[in-house]
């Protein structure tokens, strides 16, 4: 009797796991298989006669290639800016004796989500309009950077905190300047943290739809996330063949970046190294 | 050869907010001297070292290197080297890069740098480890790398912040000897911070004992060991520690009565000449090192009862109950045939007895 109960429990548990896995796996399988079908639909079909025709159609469209370029400009731009500024700021926040710096940090993190959130979009739009950055890559990059910087500083500060100050002191005594110390010691030791922050920023910017959609006006500056909306016919019916192929291409940079950084640096959520 | 530097600290005060870490310290270190700063944790010894290194700035007072005022100078203007307690070896650099770092920031060209790194590494017998990362080294090897890095640019002053405390006991002894050898050979002015009195005694030419941000005694290890200036120093220096017993002193007609808890000893006054008049109502501390208490054959000054016998290899530590106090006796004799609770006569070497006032802790003999 007891064994029967145990078996039933195991069975039920496994069925549930299979069901849940299938539920989450379906969209991913659709994303992988559909573009290779001759006539893609919303149903999941295994491509029996795989074809690259859908990709050819995507590449034939200048607009889409251009959109990928824009995505790369904006994502790398914001990532680069966030890493540089956040690491400098994190170093300062970690090392400078400043009264109330914990509260400043907390407030910054708390309000940072507002910058890239919907509520602030109207003022952000007007702000960019006034300074003439509407419909520019710089404008988009700055808004993203502003939004992600506090979180990035917060994450990186933890990394810098875990680096013993004696490294810096020994370098100071050895005759190094502050900038040399940052370059030779702090930067290499916080690099794993910068990688985490960088990947985080890249993925967020790459996948964001709303901000570029609102802040950019001309279609030749739209990033990939926005361009996907162009794949409808005149009456607004989505072209599944283009969308499916395009979606798969759209995920490649994110996956590639993740695999590359994980292989090269490995993701770690602490700084320093054991002496 | 680098120029040998003397160091002078004039009434140095360092405050952190309301806390006074260093309270009016003055001392002078002669060129080429091995100087130790000794004290319990929180006594201000590390702060003093950091002030000399330039990692902290003094609130008051001046620091001179060879009559040149460096009180407000940046560390890099002082041409010093420092070895930290955790060695602070850069974990992402190889041993060679670590040793070469002071040369790198001095913009020494690559060829000369490589030459000097190998030269220094050979001197410390770590030239076979140059390609490794610090994480792959043992504690002793890490320490040698830290020393090599500190010495590679031939600093004027060598600073140590408890460099041996992370090593196990055996390695610590070996490293201590090595340090002493290197320092004697190079003759670089050295300041060494430690809380281990044995280390300070073993290494230093002269030393300062600190407590609560002030110097309690300054002198050679021998002076400090034999003539501790106050009861704190007496208690802090020496292993096994000095016997310090509360007592009262009562001079009667050319004799001196020493009243220990539970026992009284009377000796002729000339045996224990005090530099201050004795007040019979005041409390005193009677101090004598364990090696100056001698087991007598027949008649001694006092009788003690054996409490414990500990064999320490080269010597035997015997603890006696004298009156109500415990007295440690250190002897080189091995087979004493003593039994616990046995009555033993002891003699005191009165030349080496130190008397302190209980209230002020000051030495009066």
Coordinates of C-alpha atoms in Angstrom, one line a residue:
Chain A
X1 CA 0.0 0.0 0.0
X2 CA 2.8 2.4 1.0
X3 CA 4.7 1.4 -2.1
X4 CA 1.7 2.0 -4.3
X5 CA 1.4 5.5 -2.9
X6 CA 5.0 6.2 -3.5
X7 CA 4.8 5.0 -7.1
X8 CA 1.7 7.1 -7.8
X9 CA 3.4 10.1 -6.3
X10 CA 6.5 9.6 -8.5
X11 CA 4.2 9.1 -11.5
X12 CA 2.2 12.2 -10.9
X13 CA 5.3 14.2 -10.3
X14 CA 6.9 13.1 -13.5
X15 CA 3.7 13.7 -15.6
X16 CA 3.6 17.2 -14.2
X17 CA 7.2 17.9 -15.0
X18 CA 6.8 16.6 -18.6
X19 CA 3.7 18.7 -19.0
X20 CA 5.3 21.9 -17.7
X21 CA 8.5 21.3 -19.8
X22 CA 6.4 20.8 -22.9
X23 CA 4.5 23.9 -22.2
X24 CA 7.6 26.0 -22.1
X25 CA 9.5 24.1 -24.8
X26 CA 6.8 24.5 -27.4
X27 CA 7.4 28.1 -28.3
X28 CA 11.1 27.5 -28.5
X29 CA 10.7 24.5 -30.7
X30 CA 8.3 26.5 -32.9
X31 CA 11.0 29.2 -33.2
X32 CA 13.6 26.7 -34.2
X33 CA 11.6 24.5 -36.6
X34 CA 9.1 26.9 -38.3
X35 CA 11.5 29.0 -40.3
X36 CA 12.7 25.9 -42.2
X37 CA 9.2 25.0 -43.3
X38 CA 8.0 25.7 -46.9
X39 CA 4.7 27.1 -45.7
X40 CA 5.2 28.3 -42.1
X41 CA 2.1 28.5 -39.9
X42 CA 1.4 29.2 -36.2
X43 CA 1.3 25.4 -35.7
X44 CA 4.4 23.5 -34.7
X45 CA 5.5 21.4 -37.7
X46 CA 8.7 19.5 -38.1
X47 CA 10.2 20.6 -41.4
X48 CA 10.3 17.4 -43.5
X49 CA 11.8 19.2 -46.5
X50 CA 13.9 21.9 -44.8
X51 CA 14.3 25.0 -46.9
X52 CA 16.2 28.3 -46.4
X53 CA 13.8 30.2 -48.7
X54 CA 12.3 32.2 -45.8
X55 CA 15.7 33.4 -44.8
X56 CA 16.5 34.4 -48.4
X57 CA 13.3 36.5 -48.3
X58 CA 14.5 38.2 -45.1
X59 CA 17.9 38.9 -46.5
X60 CA 16.4 40.2 -49.7
X61 CA 14.8 43.0 -47.7
X62 CA 17.3 45.9 -47.1
X63 CA 15.2 47.3 -44.3
X64 CA 15.7 44.2 -42.1
X65 CA 19.5 44.1 -42.5
X66 CA 19.6 47.8 -41.7
X67 CA 17.5 47.1 -38.6
X68 CA 20.0 44.6 -37.3
X69 CA 22.8 47.1 -37.8
X70 CA 20.8 49.7 -35.8
X71 CA 20.2 47.1 -33.0
X72 CA 23.9 46.4 -32.8
X73 CA 24.8 50.1 -32.7
X74 CA 22.3 50.8 -29.9
X75 CA 23.0 47.7 -27.9
X76 CA 26.8 47.9 -28.1
X77 CA 26.7 51.6 -27.5
X78 CA 24.6 51.4 -24.4
X79 CA 26.6 48.3 -23.1
X80 CA 29.9 50.1 -23.6
X81 CA 28.8 53.3 -21.9
X82 CA 27.2 51.4 -19.0
X83 CA 30.3 49.3 -18.4
X84 CA 32.7 52.2 -18.4
X85 CA 30.6 54.6 -16.3
X86 CA 29.3 51.9 -13.9
X87 CA 32.8 50.5 -13.1
X88 CA 34.2 54.0 -12.4
X89 CA 31.2 54.9 -10.3
X90 CA 31.2 51.5 -8.5
X91 CA 34.9 52.0 -7.6
X92 CA 34.1 55.4 -6.2
X93 CA 31.1 54.2 -4.3
X94 CA 33.0 51.3 -2.8
X95 CA 36.1 53.2 -1.8
X96 CA 35.2 56.8 -0.9
X97 CA 34.1 57.4 2.6
X98 CA 30.9 59.3 2.0
X99 CA 28.2 59.9 4.5
X100 CA 24.8 58.5 3.4
X101 CA 26.2 56.7 0.3
X102 CA 24.1 53.7 1.1
X103 CA 20.9 55.8 0.9
X104 CA 22.0 57.5 -2.3
X105 CA 22.7 54.1 -3.8
X106 CA 19.3 52.8 -2.7
X107 CA 17.4 55.7 -4.1
X108 CA 19.2 55.5 -7.4
X109 CA 18.4 51.8 -7.8
X110 CA 14.8 52.4 -6.7
X111 CA 14.2 55.1 -9.3
X112 CA 16.2 53.7 -12.1
X113 CA 13.4 51.6 -13.4
X114 CA 11.4 54.7 -13.8
X115 CA 13.8 56.0 -16.5
X116 CA 13.1 53.2 -18.9
X117 CA 9.6 52.6 -17.7
X118 CA 6.4 53.6 -19.4
X119 CA 5.4 56.2 -16.8
X120 CA 8.4 58.4 -17.6
X121 CA 8.2 58.1 -21.4
X122 CA 6.4 61.4 -22.0
X123 CA 8.8 63.5 -20.0
X124 CA 11.8 61.6 -21.5
X125 CA 10.4 62.2 -24.9
X126 CA 10.0 65.9 -24.3
X127 CA 13.5 66.1 -22.8
X128 CA 15.0 64.5 -25.8
X129 CA 13.0 66.7 -28.1
X130 CA 14.3 69.8 -26.3
X131 CA 17.9 68.8 -26.5
X132 CA 17.5 67.6 -30.1
X133 CA 18.2 64.0 -29.5
X134 CA 14.9 62.6 -30.8
X135 CA 15.4 60.3 -33.7
X136 CA 19.1 59.7 -33.0
X137 CA 21.0 56.6 -31.9
X138 CA 22.7 58.7 -29.2
X139 CA 19.3 59.6 -27.7
X140 CA 18.3 56.0 -27.4
X141 CA 21.7 54.9 -26.1
X142 CA 21.6 57.7 -23.4
X143 CA 18.2 56.8 -22.2
X144 CA 19.1 53.1 -21.9
X145 CA 22.3 53.9 -20.1
X146 CA 20.5 56.1 -17.7
X147 CA 18.1 53.4 -17.0
X148 CA 20.6 50.6 -16.4
X149 CA 23.4 52.5 -14.8
X150 CA 22.2 52.4 -11.2
X151 CA 21.6 48.7 -11.2
X152 CA 25.0 48.2 -12.9
X153 CA 26.7 50.3 -10.3
X154 CA 24.9 48.4 -7.6
X155 CA 26.1 45.1 -9.0
X156 CA 29.6 46.2 -9.6
X157 CA 30.0 47.9 -6.2
X158 CA 29.6 44.4 -4.7
X159 CA 32.5 43.2 -6.9
X160 CA 34.7 46.1 -5.9
X161 CA 33.8 45.7 -2.3
X162 CA 35.1 42.1 -2.3
X163 CA 38.5 43.2 -3.6
X164 CA 40.8 43.6 -0.6
X165 CA 42.0 47.2 -0.2
X166 CA 45.5 45.9 0.5
X167 CA 45.9 45.3 -3.3
X168 CA 45.5 49.0 -3.9
X169 CA 47.5 50.0 -0.9
X170 CA 50.4 47.8 -1.9
X171 CA 50.3 49.3 -5.4
X172 CA 50.1 52.8 -3.9
X173 CA 53.2 52.0 -1.8
X174 CA 54.9 50.5 -4.9
X175 CA 54.5 53.9 -6.5
X176 CA 51.4 53.5 -8.7
X177 CA 49.0 56.4 -9.4
X178 CA 45.2 56.0 -8.8
X179 CA 44.6 55.6 -12.5
X180 CA 47.3 53.0 -12.9
X181 CA 45.8 51.1 -9.9
X182 CA 42.4 51.2 -11.6
X183 CA 43.8 50.0 -14.9
X184 CA 46.2 47.3 -13.5
X185 CA 44.3 46.0 -10.5
X186 CA 40.7 47.1 -10.1
X187 CA 39.7 46.7 -13.8
X188 CA 41.1 43.1 -14.3
X189 CA 39.6 42.0 -10.9
X190 CA 36.1 43.4 -11.6
X191 CA 36.1 42.1 -15.2
X192 CA 33.8 39.2 -14.3
X193 CA 31.3 41.7 -12.9
X194 CA 31.6 43.9 -15.9
X195 CA 30.8 40.9 -18.1
X196 CA 27.7 40.2 -16.1
X197 CA 26.6 43.8 -16.3
X198 CA 27.5 44.0 -20.0
X199 CA 25.5 40.9 -21.0
X200 CA 22.6 42.1 -18.9
X201 CA 22.6 45.5 -20.6
X202 CA 23.1 44.1 -24.1
X203 CA 20.2 41.7 -23.7
X204 CA 17.9 44.3 -22.3
X205 CA 18.6 46.9 -25.0
X206 CA 18.5 44.3 -27.8
X207 CA 15.1 43.1 -26.7
X208 CA 13.5 46.4 -25.8
X209 CA 10.7 47.5 -28.1
X210 CA 9.1 50.5 -26.5
X211 CA 12.0 53.0 -26.1
X212 CA 13.3 52.9 -29.7
X213 CA 9.7 52.7 -31.0
X214 CA 8.9 56.0 -29.2
X215 CA 12.2 57.9 -29.5
X216 CA 13.0 57.1 -33.1
X217 CA 10.9 58.5 -35.9
X218 CA 12.6 57.5 -39.2
X219 CA 12.3 53.8 -40.2
X220 CA 15.9 53.6 -41.3
X221 CA 17.0 54.0 -37.6
X222 CA 14.6 51.4 -36.1
X223 CA 16.3 48.4 -34.4
X224 CA 15.4 44.8 -35.1
X225 CA 12.9 44.6 -32.2
X226 CA 10.8 47.4 -33.9
X227 CA 11.4 46.3 -37.4
X228 CA 9.6 43.0 -36.8
X229 CA 6.3 45.0 -36.9
X230 CA 6.9 45.7 -40.6
X231 CA 6.2 42.1 -41.5
X232 CA 2.5 42.4 -42.2
X233 CA 0.7 42.7 -45.4
X234 CA -1.5 45.7 -46.3
X235 CA -4.4 44.6 -44.2
X236 CA -2.3 43.9 -41.2
X237 CA -2.1 40.1 -41.4
X238 CA 1.3 38.9 -40.2
X239 CA 3.6 37.3 -42.7
X240 CA 4.5 34.2 -40.7
X241 CA 7.2 33.1 -43.2
X242 CA 9.2 36.3 -42.7
X243 CA 8.5 36.7 -39.0
X244 CA 9.6 33.2 -38.1
X245 CA 12.8 33.4 -40.0
X246 CA 13.5 36.9 -38.7
X247 CA 12.7 35.9 -35.1
X248 CA 15.3 33.1 -35.2
X249 CA 17.9 35.5 -36.6
X250 CA 16.9 38.0 -33.9
X251 CA 17.8 35.6 -31.1
X252 CA 21.2 34.6 -32.5
X253 CA 23.3 37.6 -31.2
X254 CA 21.9 37.2 -27.6
X255 CA 22.6 33.5 -27.5
X256 CA 26.0 34.0 -29.2
X257 CA 27.0 36.7 -26.7
X258 CA 26.0 34.5 -23.8
X259 CA 27.9 31.5 -25.1
X260 CA 31.0 33.6 -25.9
X261 CA 31.2 35.3 -22.5
X262 CA 30.4 32.2 -20.6
X263 CA 33.2 30.4 -22.3
X264 CA 35.7 33.2 -22.2
X265 CA 35.1 34.5 -18.7
X266 CA 32.4 32.4 -17.0
X267 CA 29.6 34.1 -15.1
X268 CA 30.4 34.8 -11.6
X269 CA 28.6 36.9 -9.0
X270 CA 31.5 37.7 -6.8
X271 CA 34.7 39.6 -7.3
X272 CA 38.4 39.1 -6.6
X273 CA 40.2 35.9 -6.3
X274 CA 41.5 33.9 -3.4
X275 CA 45.0 35.1 -2.6
Chain B
X1 CA 73.5 50.6 -3.2
X2 CA 70.6 52.6 -2.0
X3 CA 71.0 55.5 0.4
X4 CA 70.3 54.4 4.0
X5 CA 67.4 56.4 5.5
X6 CA 66.8 57.3 9.1
X7 CA 63.2 58.1 10.2
X8 CA 62.0 60.5 12.8
X9 CA 58.5 60.8 14.2
X10 CA 57.7 64.0 16.1
X11 CA 54.6 64.0 18.4
X12 CA 52.4 62.2 15.9
X13 CA 48.7 62.2 16.6
X14 CA 46.2 60.4 14.4
X15 CA 42.5 60.6 15.0
X16 CA 39.7 58.8 13.2
X17 CA 36.6 60.8 14.1
X18 CA 36.4 60.6 17.9
X19 CA 38.9 57.8 18.2
X20 CA 42.5 58.6 18.8
X21 CA 44.4 55.8 17.3
X22 CA 47.9 57.3 17.8
X23 CA 48.3 59.6 20.7
X24 CA 51.5 61.8 20.6
X25 CA 54.1 59.3 19.6
X26 CA 57.7 60.3 19.0
X27 CA 60.7 58.1 18.2
X28 CA 63.7 57.9 16.0
X29 CA 64.8 55.0 13.8
X30 CA 68.5 55.0 12.9
X31 CA 69.6 54.3 9.4
X32 CA 69.7 50.6 8.7
X33 CA 68.0 49.7 11.9
X34 CA 65.5 46.9 12.3
X35 CA 62.8 48.5 14.4
X36 CA 59.8 46.7 15.8
X37 CA 56.5 48.1 16.9
X38 CA 54.9 45.7 19.3
X39 CA 51.5 45.8 21.0
X40 CA 48.2 44.2 21.5
X41 CA 45.5 44.7 18.8
X42 CA 44.1 48.2 18.7
X43 CA 47.2 49.8 20.2
X44 CA 47.9 51.9 17.1
X45 CA 51.0 50.0 15.8
X46 CA 49.5 49.4 12.4
X47 CA 48.2 53.0 12.1
X48 CA 51.7 54.2 13.0
X49 CA 53.1 52.0 10.2
X50 CA 50.5 53.3 7.7
X51 CA 51.4 56.9 8.7
X52 CA 55.0 56.2 7.9
X53 CA 53.9 54.5 4.6
X54 CA 51.8 57.5 3.7
X55 CA 48.6 55.5 3.5
X56 CA 47.2 57.7 6.3
X57 CA 47.9 61.3 7.0
X58 CA 48.8 62.4 10.5
X59 CA 46.4 64.7 12.3
X60 CA 49.3 66.4 14.1
X61 CA 53.0 66.1 14.2
X62 CA 55.7 65.5 11.6
X63 CA 57.5 62.6 10.0
X64 CA 61.0 63.0 8.7
X65 CA 63.0 60.8 6.3
X66 CA 66.6 61.9 6.6
X67 CA 65.5 65.3 7.8
X68 CA 63.2 65.7 4.8
X69 CA 59.6 66.3 5.9
X70 CA 57.3 63.6 4.3
X71 CA 54.3 64.1 6.6
X72 CA 52.0 65.0 3.7
X73 CA 53.9 63.2 0.9
X74 CA 52.2 60.6 -1.2
X75 CA 53.3 57.0 -0.7
X76 CA 55.0 57.0 -4.1
X77 CA 57.2 60.0 -3.2
X78 CA 58.6 58.2 -0.2
X79 CA 60.3 55.3 -2.0
X80 CA 59.3 52.6 0.4
X81 CA 58.1 49.1 0.2
X82 CA 55.6 47.4 2.3
X83 CA 54.7 43.7 3.0
X84 CA 51.1 43.2 4.1
X85 CA 49.7 40.6 6.4
X86 CA 47.8 39.0 3.5
X87 CA 50.7 39.7 1.2
X88 CA 48.3 41.4 -1.3
X89 CA 49.7 39.5 -4.3
X90 CA 47.7 40.5 -7.4
X91 CA 45.8 37.3 -8.1
X92 CA 45.4 37.9 -11.8
X93 CA 49.2 38.5 -12.4
X94 CA 51.9 35.8 -12.6
X95 CA 54.6 35.8 -10.0
X96 CA 57.0 37.5 -12.4
X97 CA 54.4 40.2 -13.1
X98 CA 53.8 40.7 -9.4
X99 CA 57.5 41.1 -8.6
X100 CA 57.9 43.4 -11.6
X101 CA 55.0 45.6 -10.8
X102 CA 56.9 48.3 -8.8
X103 CA 59.3 48.5 -11.8
X104 CA 56.4 48.6 -14.2
X105 CA 54.9 51.7 -12.5
X106 CA 58.4 53.3 -12.5
X107 CA 58.5 52.8 -16.3
X108 CA 61.6 50.7 -16.2
X109 CA 62.2 49.2 -19.6
X110 CA 61.2 45.6 -20.3
X111 CA 64.7 44.2 -20.6
X112 CA 66.0 45.6 -17.4
X113 CA 62.7 44.7 -15.6
X114 CA 63.0 41.1 -16.7
X115 CA 66.6 41.0 -15.6
X116 CA 65.9 42.4 -12.2
X117 CA 62.9 40.2 -11.6
X118 CA 64.9 37.1 -12.3
X119 CA 67.8 38.4 -10.2
X120 CA 65.5 39.1 -7.2
X121 CA 63.6 35.8 -7.7
X122 CA 66.8 33.9 -7.5
X123 CA 67.8 35.6 -4.4
X124 CA 64.6 34.4 -2.8
X125 CA 64.8 31.0 -4.5
X126 CA 61.5 31.4 -6.3
X127 CA 62.8 31.6 -9.8
X128 CA 61.2 28.3 -10.7
X129 CA 57.7 29.8 -9.8
X130 CA 57.8 32.8 -12.1
X131 CA 55.0 31.7 -14.4
X132 CA 52.6 30.6 -11.7
X133 CA 49.7 32.6 -10.3
X134 CA 49.7 33.5 -6.6
X135 CA 46.8 31.1 -6.0
X136 CA 48.9 28.2 -7.0
X137 CA 51.6 28.9 -4.3
X138 CA 51.9 27.7 -0.8
X139 CA 51.8 30.2 2.1
X140 CA 55.6 30.3 2.4
X141 CA 56.1 30.8 -1.3
X142 CA 53.6 33.6 -1.4
X143 CA 55.5 35.3 1.4
X144 CA 58.7 35.1 -0.5
X145 CA 57.1 36.5 -3.6
X146 CA 55.7 39.4 -1.5
X147 CA 59.2 40.0 -0.1
X148 CA 60.7 39.9 -3.6
X149 CA 58.2 42.3 -4.9
X150 CA 58.9 44.7 -2.0
X151 CA 62.7 44.6 -2.6
X152 CA 62.9 44.6 -6.4
X153 CA 63.1 48.4 -6.7
X154 CA 65.6 48.7 -3.8
X155 CA 63.4 50.9 -1.5
X156 CA 64.8 53.2 1.1
X157 CA 62.6 51.9 3.8
X158 CA 61.1 48.5 4.3
X159 CA 57.8 48.2 6.2
X160 CA 56.2 45.0 7.5
X161 CA 52.7 44.6 8.7
X162 CA 52.5 41.3 10.6
X163 CA 54.0 39.4 7.6
X164 CA 54.4 36.1 9.5
X165 CA 51.0 35.8 11.2
X166 CA 49.4 33.8 8.3
X167 CA 52.0 31.1 8.4
X168 CA 52.0 27.9 10.5
X169 CA 54.3 27.7 13.5
X170 CA 57.1 25.9 11.9
X171 CA 57.2 28.0 8.7
X172 CA 56.9 31.2 10.8
X173 CA 60.2 30.3 12.6
X174 CA 61.9 29.6 9.3
X175 CA 60.6 32.8 7.7
X176 CA 61.7 34.8 10.7
X177 CA 65.2 33.6 10.4
X178 CA 65.2 34.3 6.7
X179 CA 63.8 37.8 7.3
X180 CA 66.5 38.6 9.8
X181 CA 69.2 37.3 7.4
X182 CA 67.9 39.3 4.4
X183 CA 67.6 42.5 6.5
X184 CA 71.1 42.2 8.0
X185 CA 72.5 41.5 4.6
X186 CA 70.8 44.4 2.8
X187 CA 71.0 46.9 5.7
X188 CA 67.7 48.6 4.7
X189 CA 66.0 50.5 7.4
X190 CA 63.1 48.3 8.5
X191 CA 60.0 48.8 10.5
X192 CA 58.2 45.7 11.6
X193 CA 54.7 45.6 13.2
X194 CA 53.7 42.6 15.2
X195 CA 51.6 41.5 18.2
X196 CA 53.9 38.6 18.8
X197 CA 56.5 39.6 21.5
X198 CA 58.7 36.6 20.6
X199 CA 59.0 37.9 17.0
X200 CA 59.8 41.4 18.1
X201 CA 62.4 40.2 20.5
X202 CA 64.0 37.9 18.0
X203 CA 64.1 40.3 15.1
X204 CA 64.5 43.9 16.3
X205 CA 67.6 45.9 17.0
X206 CA 65.3 48.2 18.9
X207 CA 61.6 48.1 19.6
X208 CA 58.7 50.1 20.9
X209 CA 55.9 48.6 23.0
X210 CA 52.6 50.4 22.4
X211 CA 49.4 50.4 24.2
X212 CA 46.3 52.7 23.6
X213 CA 48.2 54.7 21.0
X214 CA 51.1 55.5 23.3
X215 CA 54.6 54.2 23.6
X216 CA 55.0 52.4 26.9
X217 CA 58.7 51.5 26.5
X218 CA 61.4 52.1 23.9
X219 CA 64.6 50.2 23.9
X220 CA 66.6 47.2 22.8
X221 CA 64.9 43.8 23.2
X222 CA 67.3 43.0 26.1
X223 CA 66.5 46.2 27.9
X224 CA 62.8 45.6 27.5
X225 CA 63.0 42.0 28.6
X226 CA 65.1 42.6 31.6
X227 CA 63.8 45.9 32.7
X228 CA 60.1 46.3 31.7
X229 CA 59.2 49.9 32.3
X230 CA 55.7 49.2 33.7
X231 CA 53.5 46.3 34.7
X232 CA 51.9 46.2 31.3
X233 CA 55.1 45.7 29.5
X234 CA 56.3 43.2 32.1
X235 CA 53.1 41.2 31.5
X236 CA 53.2 41.4 27.7
X237 CA 56.8 40.5 27.1
X238 CA 58.2 37.0 27.7
X239 CA 57.0 33.4 27.3
X240 CA 56.3 31.9 29.8
X241 CA 55.3 35.3 31.1
X242 CA 56.8 37.0 34.1
X243 CA 55.5 36.1 37.6
X244 CA 53.5 39.2 38.7
X245 CA 52.2 38.9 42.3
X246 CA 50.3 41.5 44.2
X247 CA 52.0 42.3 47.5
X248 CA 52.4 44.9 50.2
X249 CA 55.8 46.1 51.3
X250 CA 56.6 46.9 54.9
X251 CA 60.1 48.2 55.9
X252 CA 61.0 47.4 59.5
X253 CA 64.4 48.2 61.0
X254 CA 66.7 47.5 58.1
X255 CA 64.5 44.6 56.9
X256 CA 61.8 44.6 54.2
X257 CA 58.7 42.5 54.8
X258 CA 57.1 41.4 51.6
X259 CA 53.5 40.4 52.3
X260 CA 52.2 38.1 49.5
X261 CA 48.6 36.7 49.7
X262 CA 48.9 33.9 52.3
X263 CA 52.6 34.2 52.9
X264 CA 55.2 36.6 54.2
X265 CA 58.9 36.9 53.3
X266 CA 61.4 39.1 55.2
X267 CA 64.6 40.1 53.6
X268 CA 67.5 42.5 54.5
X269 CA 66.7 45.9 52.9
X270 CA 70.0 46.0 50.9
X271 CA 68.9 43.0 48.9
X272 CA 66.0 45.0 47.3
X273 CA 67.0 48.6 46.9
X274 CA 64.0 50.7 45.8
X275 CA 64.2 54.0 44.1
X276 CA 61.2 55.3 45.9
X277 CA 60.1 55.4 49.5
X278 CA 57.8 52.5 50.3
X279 CA 54.3 53.2 51.6
X280 CA 53.0 50.2 53.7
X281 CA 49.4 51.1 52.9
X282 CA 49.9 50.9 49.1
X283 CA 49.6 47.9 46.9
X284 CA 52.6 46.8 44.8
X285 CA 53.3 44.2 42.2
X286 CA 56.3 41.9 42.7
X287 CA 57.7 40.7 39.4
X288 CA 60.2 38.0 38.6
X289 CA 60.8 36.1 35.5
X290 CA 60.4 32.3 35.7
X291 CA 64.1 31.7 35.0
X292 CA 65.1 33.8 38.0
X293 CA 63.2 31.6 40.5
X294 CA 65.6 28.9 41.4
X295 CA 64.8 25.5 43.0
X296 CA 67.0 25.3 46.1
X297 CA 68.6 22.1 47.4
X298 CA 67.9 22.5 51.1
X299 CA 67.1 25.9 52.5
X300 CA 65.4 28.5 50.2
X301 CA 63.9 31.9 50.7
X302 CA 60.4 30.5 50.5
X303 CA 58.6 27.2 50.2
X304 CA 56.3 26.3 47.4
X305 CA 54.0 23.4 46.7
X306 CA 54.2 21.7 43.3
X307 CA 51.0 22.5 41.3
X308 CA 52.0 21.2 37.8
X309 CA 55.1 20.1 35.9
X310 CA 55.2 20.7 32.2
X311 CA 58.1 19.4 30.1
X312 CA 58.9 21.7 27.2
X313 CA 61.8 19.8 25.7
X314 CA 64.7 22.0 26.3
X315 CA 63.4 23.1 29.6
X316 CA 60.8 22.3 32.3
X317 CA 58.1 24.6 33.4
X318 CA 57.1 24.0 37.0
X319 CA 54.2 25.9 38.6
X320 CA 54.3 26.2 42.3
X321 CA 51.7 27.4 44.8
X322 CA 53.5 30.0 47.0
X323 CA 51.0 31.1 49.6
X324 CA 47.9 31.7 47.5
X325 CA 49.7 32.7 44.4
X326 CA 51.0 30.6 41.5
X327 CA 54.6 31.0 40.6
X328 CA 56.2 29.7 37.4
X329 CA 59.7 28.3 37.6
X330 CA 61.7 27.7 34.5
X331 CA 64.6 25.3 34.7
X332 CA 66.9 23.5 32.3
X333 CA 67.2 20.4 34.5
X334 CA 65.1 17.6 33.2
X335 CA 64.8 14.8 35.8
X336 CA 63.9 16.6 38.9
X337 CA 62.0 13.8 40.5
X338 CA 59.3 16.1 41.8
X339 CA 55.8 15.0 42.6
X340 CA 52.7 17.0 42.6
X341 CA 51.8 18.6 46.0
X342 CA 55.4 18.1 47.1
X343 CA 57.0 21.0 49.2
X344 CA 59.9 22.6 47.4
X345 CA 62.3 25.3 48.7
X346 CA 63.0 28.1 46.2
X347 CA 65.4 31.0 46.0
X348 CA 64.8 34.3 44.3
X349 CA 67.4 36.1 42.2
X350 CA 66.8 39.5 43.9
X351 CA 68.9 41.3 41.3
X352 CA 66.3 40.5 38.7
X353 CA 63.2 41.2 40.9
X354 CA 61.1 44.1 39.6
X355 CA 58.7 46.0 41.8
X356 CA 55.8 48.0 40.3
X357 CA 53.3 50.4 41.9
X358 CA 50.0 48.7 41.5
X359 CA 48.1 52.0 40.9
X360 CA 50.4 53.6 38.4
X361 CA 52.0 50.5 37.1
X362 CA 55.4 52.3 37.3
X363 CA 58.7 50.5 38.0
X364 CA 60.3 51.4 41.3
X365 CA 63.1 48.8 41.1

